[in-house]
């Protein structure tokens, strides 16, 4: 009887708790560009994938980027690794095949074009 009650209580707690959010979810500050400008990006689920939207633009460059999607269709590979998506670079107005790597409050974001011939990366910090 005690085991049955304990099992029912455990199932109830599991059902009452919200689904666990992906650790990459949240708001991130990009690295500053050459002119010191940077952005804040909110990362959330979009369907079964992970996406990011620019929620703040600091500096003179690309003020029209506010509200635009910057990360699209990223998939979690587990262990803080993400791949399969794209990232849009507002300063270059280019879209790159992308991957990300999460380490605590640091998110390394990388993107490549032309079959990996031209690549860029930044480390973003969690806000």
JSON list of C-alpha atoms in Angstrom, two decimals:
[
{"chain": "A", "resi": 1, "resn": "UNK", "atom": "CA", "xyz": [0.00, 0.00, 0.00]},
{"chain": "A", "resi": 2, "resn": "UNK", "atom": "CA", "xyz": [2.80, 2.43, 0.92]},
{"chain": "A", "resi": 3, "resn": "UNK", "atom": "CA", "xyz": [4.63, 1.67, -2.34]},
{"chain": "A", "resi": 4, "resn": "UNK", "atom": "CA", "xyz": [1.45, 2.30, -4.34]},
{"chain": "A", "resi": 5, "resn": "UNK", "atom": "CA", "xyz": [0.86, 5.65, -2.65]},
{"chain": "A", "resi": 6, "resn": "UNK", "atom": "CA", "xyz": [4.49, 6.66, -3.17]},
{"chain": "A", "resi": 7, "resn": "UNK", "atom": "CA", "xyz": [4.27, 5.73, -6.85]},
{"chain": "A", "resi": 8, "resn": "UNK", "atom": "CA", "xyz": [1.06, 7.72, -7.31]},
{"chain": "A", "resi": 9, "resn": "UNK", "atom": "CA", "xyz": [2.62, 10.74, -5.57]},
{"chain": "A", "resi": 10, "resn": "UNK", "atom": "CA", "xyz": [5.74, 10.53, -7.76]},
{"chain": "A", "resi": 11, "resn": "UNK", "atom": "CA", "xyz": [3.68, 10.34, -10.95]},
{"chain": "A", "resi": 12, "resn": "UNK", "atom": "CA", "xyz": [1.61, 13.30, -9.76]},
{"chain": "A", "resi": 13, "resn": "UNK", "atom": "CA", "xyz": [4.71, 15.38, -9.17]},
{"chain": "A", "resi": 14, "resn": "UNK", "atom": "CA", "xyz": [6.10, 14.53, -12.59]},
{"chain": "A", "resi": 15, "resn": "UNK", "atom": "CA", "xyz": [2.83, 15.46, -14.28]},
{"chain": "A", "resi": 16, "resn": "UNK", "atom": "CA", "xyz": [2.55, 18.72, -12.34]},
{"chain": "A", "resi": 17, "resn": "UNK", "atom": "CA", "xyz": [6.08, 19.91, -13.10]},
{"chain": "A", "resi": 18, "resn": "UNK", "atom": "CA", "xyz": [6.66, 21.89, -16.31]},
{"chain": "A", "resi": 19, "resn": "UNK", "atom": "CA", "xyz": [8.62, 20.32, -19.13]},
{"chain": "A", "resi": 20, "resn": "UNK", "atom": "CA", "xyz": [12.33, 20.84, -18.76]},
{"chain": "A", "resi": 21, "resn": "UNK", "atom": "CA", "xyz": [13.59, 23.69, -20.89]},
{"chain": "A", "resi": 22, "resn": "UNK", "atom": "CA", "xyz": [16.63, 23.23, -23.09]},
{"chain": "A", "resi": 23, "resn": "UNK", "atom": "CA", "xyz": [19.70, 24.69, -21.32]},
{"chain": "A", "resi": 24, "resn": "UNK", "atom": "CA", "xyz": [20.37, 27.03, -24.25]},
{"chain": "A", "resi": 25, "resn": "UNK", "atom": "CA", "xyz": [17.02, 28.79, -23.75]},
{"chain": "A", "resi": 26, "resn": "UNK", "atom": "CA", "xyz": [17.30, 32.36, -22.54]},
{"chain": "A", "resi": 27, "resn": "UNK", "atom": "CA", "xyz": [18.70, 35.71, -23.57]},
{"chain": "A", "resi": 28, "resn": "UNK", "atom": "CA", "xyz": [22.27, 36.01, -24.83]},
{"chain": "A", "resi": 29, "resn": "UNK", "atom": "CA", "xyz": [24.58, 38.96, -25.49]},
{"chain": "A", "resi": 30, "resn": "UNK", "atom": "CA", "xyz": [26.65, 38.71, -28.67]},
{"chain": "A", "resi": 31, "resn": "UNK", "atom": "CA", "xyz": [30.30, 39.65, -28.78]},
{"chain": "A", "resi": 32, "resn": "UNK", "atom": "CA", "xyz": [30.81, 43.30, -29.77]},
{"chain": "A", "resi": 33, "resn": "UNK", "atom": "CA", "xyz": [31.67, 44.01, -33.40]},
{"chain": "A", "resi": 34, "resn": "UNK", "atom": "CA", "xyz": [34.52, 46.20, -34.61]},
{"chain": "A", "resi": 35, "resn": "UNK", "atom": "CA", "xyz": [32.51, 49.33, -33.78]},
{"chain": "A", "resi": 36, "resn": "UNK", "atom": "CA", "xyz": [31.48, 48.09, -30.32]},
{"chain": "A", "resi": 37, "resn": "UNK", "atom": "CA", "xyz": [27.87, 47.35, -31.33]},
{"chain": "A", "resi": 38, "resn": "UNK", "atom": "CA", "xyz": [26.23, 44.14, -30.10]},
{"chain": "A", "resi": 39, "resn": "UNK", "atom": "CA", "xyz": [22.84, 42.47, -29.86]},
{"chain": "A", "resi": 40, "resn": "UNK", "atom": "CA", "xyz": [20.75, 40.53, -27.39]},
{"chain": "A", "resi": 41, "resn": "UNK", "atom": "CA", "xyz": [19.24, 37.31, -28.74]},
{"chain": "A", "resi": 42, "resn": "UNK", "atom": "CA", "xyz": [16.37, 35.38, -27.14]},
{"chain": "A", "resi": 43, "resn": "UNK", "atom": "CA", "xyz": [16.66, 31.65, -27.81]},
{"chain": "A", "resi": 44, "resn": "UNK", "atom": "CA", "xyz": [13.59, 29.40, -27.52]},
{"chain": "A", "resi": 45, "resn": "UNK", "atom": "CA", "xyz": [11.96, 26.40, -29.12]},
{"chain": "A", "resi": 46, "resn": "UNK", "atom": "CA", "xyz": [10.24, 26.81, -32.46]},
{"chain": "A", "resi": 47, "resn": "UNK", "atom": "CA", "xyz": [8.47, 23.54, -32.95]},
{"chain": "A", "resi": 48, "resn": "UNK", "atom": "CA", "xyz": [10.95, 20.73, -32.42]},
{"chain": "A", "resi": 49, "resn": "UNK", "atom": "CA", "xyz": [13.92, 22.97, -33.29]},
{"chain": "A", "resi": 50, "resn": "UNK", "atom": "CA", "xyz": [15.67, 25.88, -31.56]},
{"chain": "A", "resi": 51, "resn": "UNK", "atom": "CA", "xyz": [15.50, 29.44, -32.88]},
{"chain": "A", "resi": 52, "resn": "UNK", "atom": "CA", "xyz": [16.70, 32.87, -31.81]},
{"chain": "A", "resi": 53, "resn": "UNK", "atom": "CA", "xyz": [15.30, 36.38, -32.27]},
{"chain": "A", "resi": 54, "resn": "UNK", "atom": "CA", "xyz": [17.08, 39.71, -31.86]},
{"chain": "A", "resi": 55, "resn": "UNK", "atom": "CA", "xyz": [15.43, 41.46, -28.91]},
{"chain": "A", "resi": 56, "resn": "UNK", "atom": "CA", "xyz": [17.82, 44.39, -28.44]},
{"chain": "A", "resi": 57, "resn": "UNK", "atom": "CA", "xyz": [20.35, 46.24, -30.60]},
{"chain": "A", "resi": 58, "resn": "UNK", "atom": "CA", "xyz": [23.07, 48.23, -28.84]},
{"chain": "A", "resi": 59, "resn": "UNK", "atom": "CA", "xyz": [25.08, 50.57, -31.06]},
{"chain": "A", "resi": 60, "resn": "UNK", "atom": "CA", "xyz": [24.46, 52.30, -34.35]},
{"chain": "A", "resi": 61, "resn": "UNK", "atom": "CA", "xyz": [24.78, 49.32, -36.67]},
{"chain": "A", "resi": 62, "resn": "UNK", "atom": "CA", "xyz": [21.68, 47.50, -37.92]},
{"chain": "A", "resi": 63, "resn": "UNK", "atom": "CA", "xyz": [18.96, 49.07, -35.75]},
{"chain": "A", "resi": 64, "resn": "UNK", "atom": "CA", "xyz": [16.46, 47.56, -38.21]},
{"chain": "A", "resi": 65, "resn": "UNK", "atom": "CA", "xyz": [17.56, 44.09, -37.04]},
{"chain": "A", "resi": 66, "resn": "UNK", "atom": "CA", "xyz": [15.35, 44.32, -33.95]},
{"chain": "A", "resi": 67, "resn": "UNK", "atom": "CA", "xyz": [12.76, 41.54, -33.93]},
{"chain": "A", "resi": 68, "resn": "UNK", "atom": "CA", "xyz": [14.38, 39.60, -36.77]},
{"chain": "A", "resi": 69, "resn": "UNK", "atom": "CA", "xyz": [15.12, 35.90, -36.61]},
{"chain": "A", "resi": 70, "resn": "UNK", "atom": "CA", "xyz": [18.86, 35.25, -36.34]},
{"chain": "A", "resi": 71, "resn": "UNK", "atom": "CA", "xyz": [19.02, 31.51, -35.50]},
{"chain": "A", "resi": 72, "resn": "UNK", "atom": "CA", "xyz": [16.80, 29.07, -37.39]},
{"chain": "A", "resi": 73, "resn": "UNK", "atom": "CA", "xyz": [16.19, 25.31, -37.27]},
{"chain": "A", "resi": 74, "resn": "UNK", "atom": "CA", "xyz": [18.97, 24.43, -34.82]},
{"chain": "A", "resi": 75, "resn": "UNK", "atom": "CA", "xyz": [18.77, 20.90, -33.38]},
{"chain": "A", "resi": 76, "resn": "UNK", "atom": "CA", "xyz": [20.14, 19.70, -30.07]},
{"chain": "A", "resi": 77, "resn": "UNK", "atom": "CA", "xyz": [22.75, 16.97, -30.46]},
{"chain": "A", "resi": 78, "resn": "UNK", "atom": "CA", "xyz": [22.95, 16.50, -26.67]},
{"chain": "A", "resi": 79, "resn": "UNK", "atom": "CA", "xyz": [25.77, 17.41, -24.34]},
{"chain": "A", "resi": 80, "resn": "UNK", "atom": "CA", "xyz": [25.45, 21.15, -25.04]},
{"chain": "A", "resi": 81, "resn": "UNK", "atom": "CA", "xyz": [26.04, 20.74, -28.79]},
{"chain": "A", "resi": 82, "resn": "UNK", "atom": "CA", "xyz": [23.69, 22.07, -31.47]},
{"chain": "A", "resi": 83, "resn": "UNK", "atom": "CA", "xyz": [23.82, 21.79, -35.27]},
{"chain": "A", "resi": 84, "resn": "UNK", "atom": "CA", "xyz": [21.85, 21.64, -38.49]},
{"chain": "A", "resi": 85, "resn": "UNK", "atom": "CA", "xyz": [20.57, 25.19, -38.41]},
{"chain": "A", "resi": 86, "resn": "UNK", "atom": "CA", "xyz": [21.52, 28.55, -39.82]},
{"chain": "A", "resi": 87, "resn": "UNK", "atom": "CA", "xyz": [22.55, 31.88, -38.38]},
{"chain": "A", "resi": 88, "resn": "UNK", "atom": "CA", "xyz": [22.08, 35.26, -40.01]},
{"chain": "A", "resi": 89, "resn": "UNK", "atom": "CA", "xyz": [24.88, 37.81, -39.50]},
{"chain": "A", "resi": 90, "resn": "UNK", "atom": "CA", "xyz": [23.25, 41.26, -39.46]},
{"chain": "A", "resi": 91, "resn": "UNK", "atom": "CA", "xyz": [26.55, 43.08, -39.99]},
{"chain": "A", "resi": 92, "resn": "UNK", "atom": "CA", "xyz": [27.25, 41.19, -43.24]},
{"chain": "A", "resi": 93, "resn": "UNK", "atom": "CA", "xyz": [23.61, 40.41, -44.15]},
{"chain": "A", "resi": 94, "resn": "UNK", "atom": "CA", "xyz": [24.68, 36.82, -44.82]},
{"chain": "A", "resi": 95, "resn": "UNK", "atom": "CA", "xyz": [23.23, 33.52, -43.64]},
{"chain": "A", "resi": 96, "resn": "UNK", "atom": "CA", "xyz": [25.66, 30.80, -42.55]},
{"chain": "A", "resi": 97, "resn": "UNK", "atom": "CA", "xyz": [25.27, 27.06, -41.86]},
{"chain": "A", "resi": 98, "resn": "UNK", "atom": "CA", "xyz": [25.67, 27.05, -38.11]},
{"chain": "A", "resi": 99, "resn": "UNK", "atom": "CA", "xyz": [26.52, 25.07, -35.01]},
{"chain": "A", "resi": 100, "resn": "UNK", "atom": "CA", "xyz": [26.62, 26.05, -31.37]},
{"chain": "A", "resi": 101, "resn": "UNK", "atom": "CA", "xyz": [28.36, 24.74, -28.28]},
{"chain": "A", "resi": 102, "resn": "UNK", "atom": "CA", "xyz": [27.15, 25.55, -24.77]},
{"chain": "A", "resi": 103, "resn": "UNK", "atom": "CA", "xyz": [29.54, 25.65, -21.81]},
{"chain": "A", "resi": 104, "resn": "UNK", "atom": "CA", "xyz": [27.88, 27.08, -18.70]},
{"chain": "A", "resi": 105, "resn": "UNK", "atom": "CA", "xyz": [27.01, 30.71, -19.43]},
{"chain": "A", "resi": 106, "resn": "UNK", "atom": "CA", "xyz": [29.09, 30.83, -22.63]},
{"chain": "A", "resi": 107, "resn": "UNK", "atom": "CA", "xyz": [27.65, 29.92, -26.02]},
{"chain": "A", "resi": 108, "resn": "UNK", "atom": "CA", "xyz": [30.09, 29.51, -28.91]},
{"chain": "A", "resi": 109, "resn": "UNK", "atom": "CA", "xyz": [28.22, 30.26, -32.14]},
{"chain": "A", "resi": 110, "resn": "UNK", "atom": "CA", "xyz": [29.91, 29.33, -35.43]},
{"chain": "A", "resi": 111, "resn": "UNK", "atom": "CA", "xyz": [28.82, 29.68, -39.02]},
{"chain": "A", "resi": 112, "resn": "UNK", "atom": "CA", "xyz": [30.29, 28.81, -42.41]},
{"chain": "A", "resi": 113, "resn": "UNK", "atom": "CA", "xyz": [29.49, 29.52, -46.07]},
{"chain": "A", "resi": 114, "resn": "UNK", "atom": "CA", "xyz": [30.89, 28.17, -49.33]},
{"chain": "A", "resi": 115, "resn": "UNK", "atom": "CA", "xyz": [31.25, 24.61, -48.09]},
{"chain": "A", "resi": 116, "resn": "UNK", "atom": "CA", "xyz": [33.15, 25.63, -44.98]},
{"chain": "A", "resi": 117, "resn": "UNK", "atom": "CA", "xyz": [35.63, 27.81, -46.82]},
{"chain": "A", "resi": 118, "resn": "UNK", "atom": "CA", "xyz": [34.61, 31.00, -44.97]},
{"chain": "A", "resi": 119, "resn": "UNK", "atom": "CA", "xyz": [33.74, 30.70, -41.30]},
{"chain": "A", "resi": 120, "resn": "UNK", "atom": "CA", "xyz": [33.09, 33.06, -38.40]},
{"chain": "A", "resi": 121, "resn": "UNK", "atom": "CA", "xyz": [32.52, 32.42, -34.74]},
{"chain": "A", "resi": 122, "resn": "UNK", "atom": "CA", "xyz": [31.70, 34.35, -31.59]},
{"chain": "A", "resi": 123, "resn": "UNK", "atom": "CA", "xyz": [31.22, 33.51, -27.95]},
{"chain": "A", "resi": 124, "resn": "UNK", "atom": "CA", "xyz": [28.01, 34.90, -26.50]},
{"chain": "A", "resi": 125, "resn": "UNK", "atom": "CA", "xyz": [27.31, 35.35, -22.79]},
{"chain": "A", "resi": 126, "resn": "UNK", "atom": "CA", "xyz": [24.07, 34.58, -20.96]},
{"chain": "A", "resi": 127, "resn": "UNK", "atom": "CA", "xyz": [22.23, 37.58, -19.55]}
]
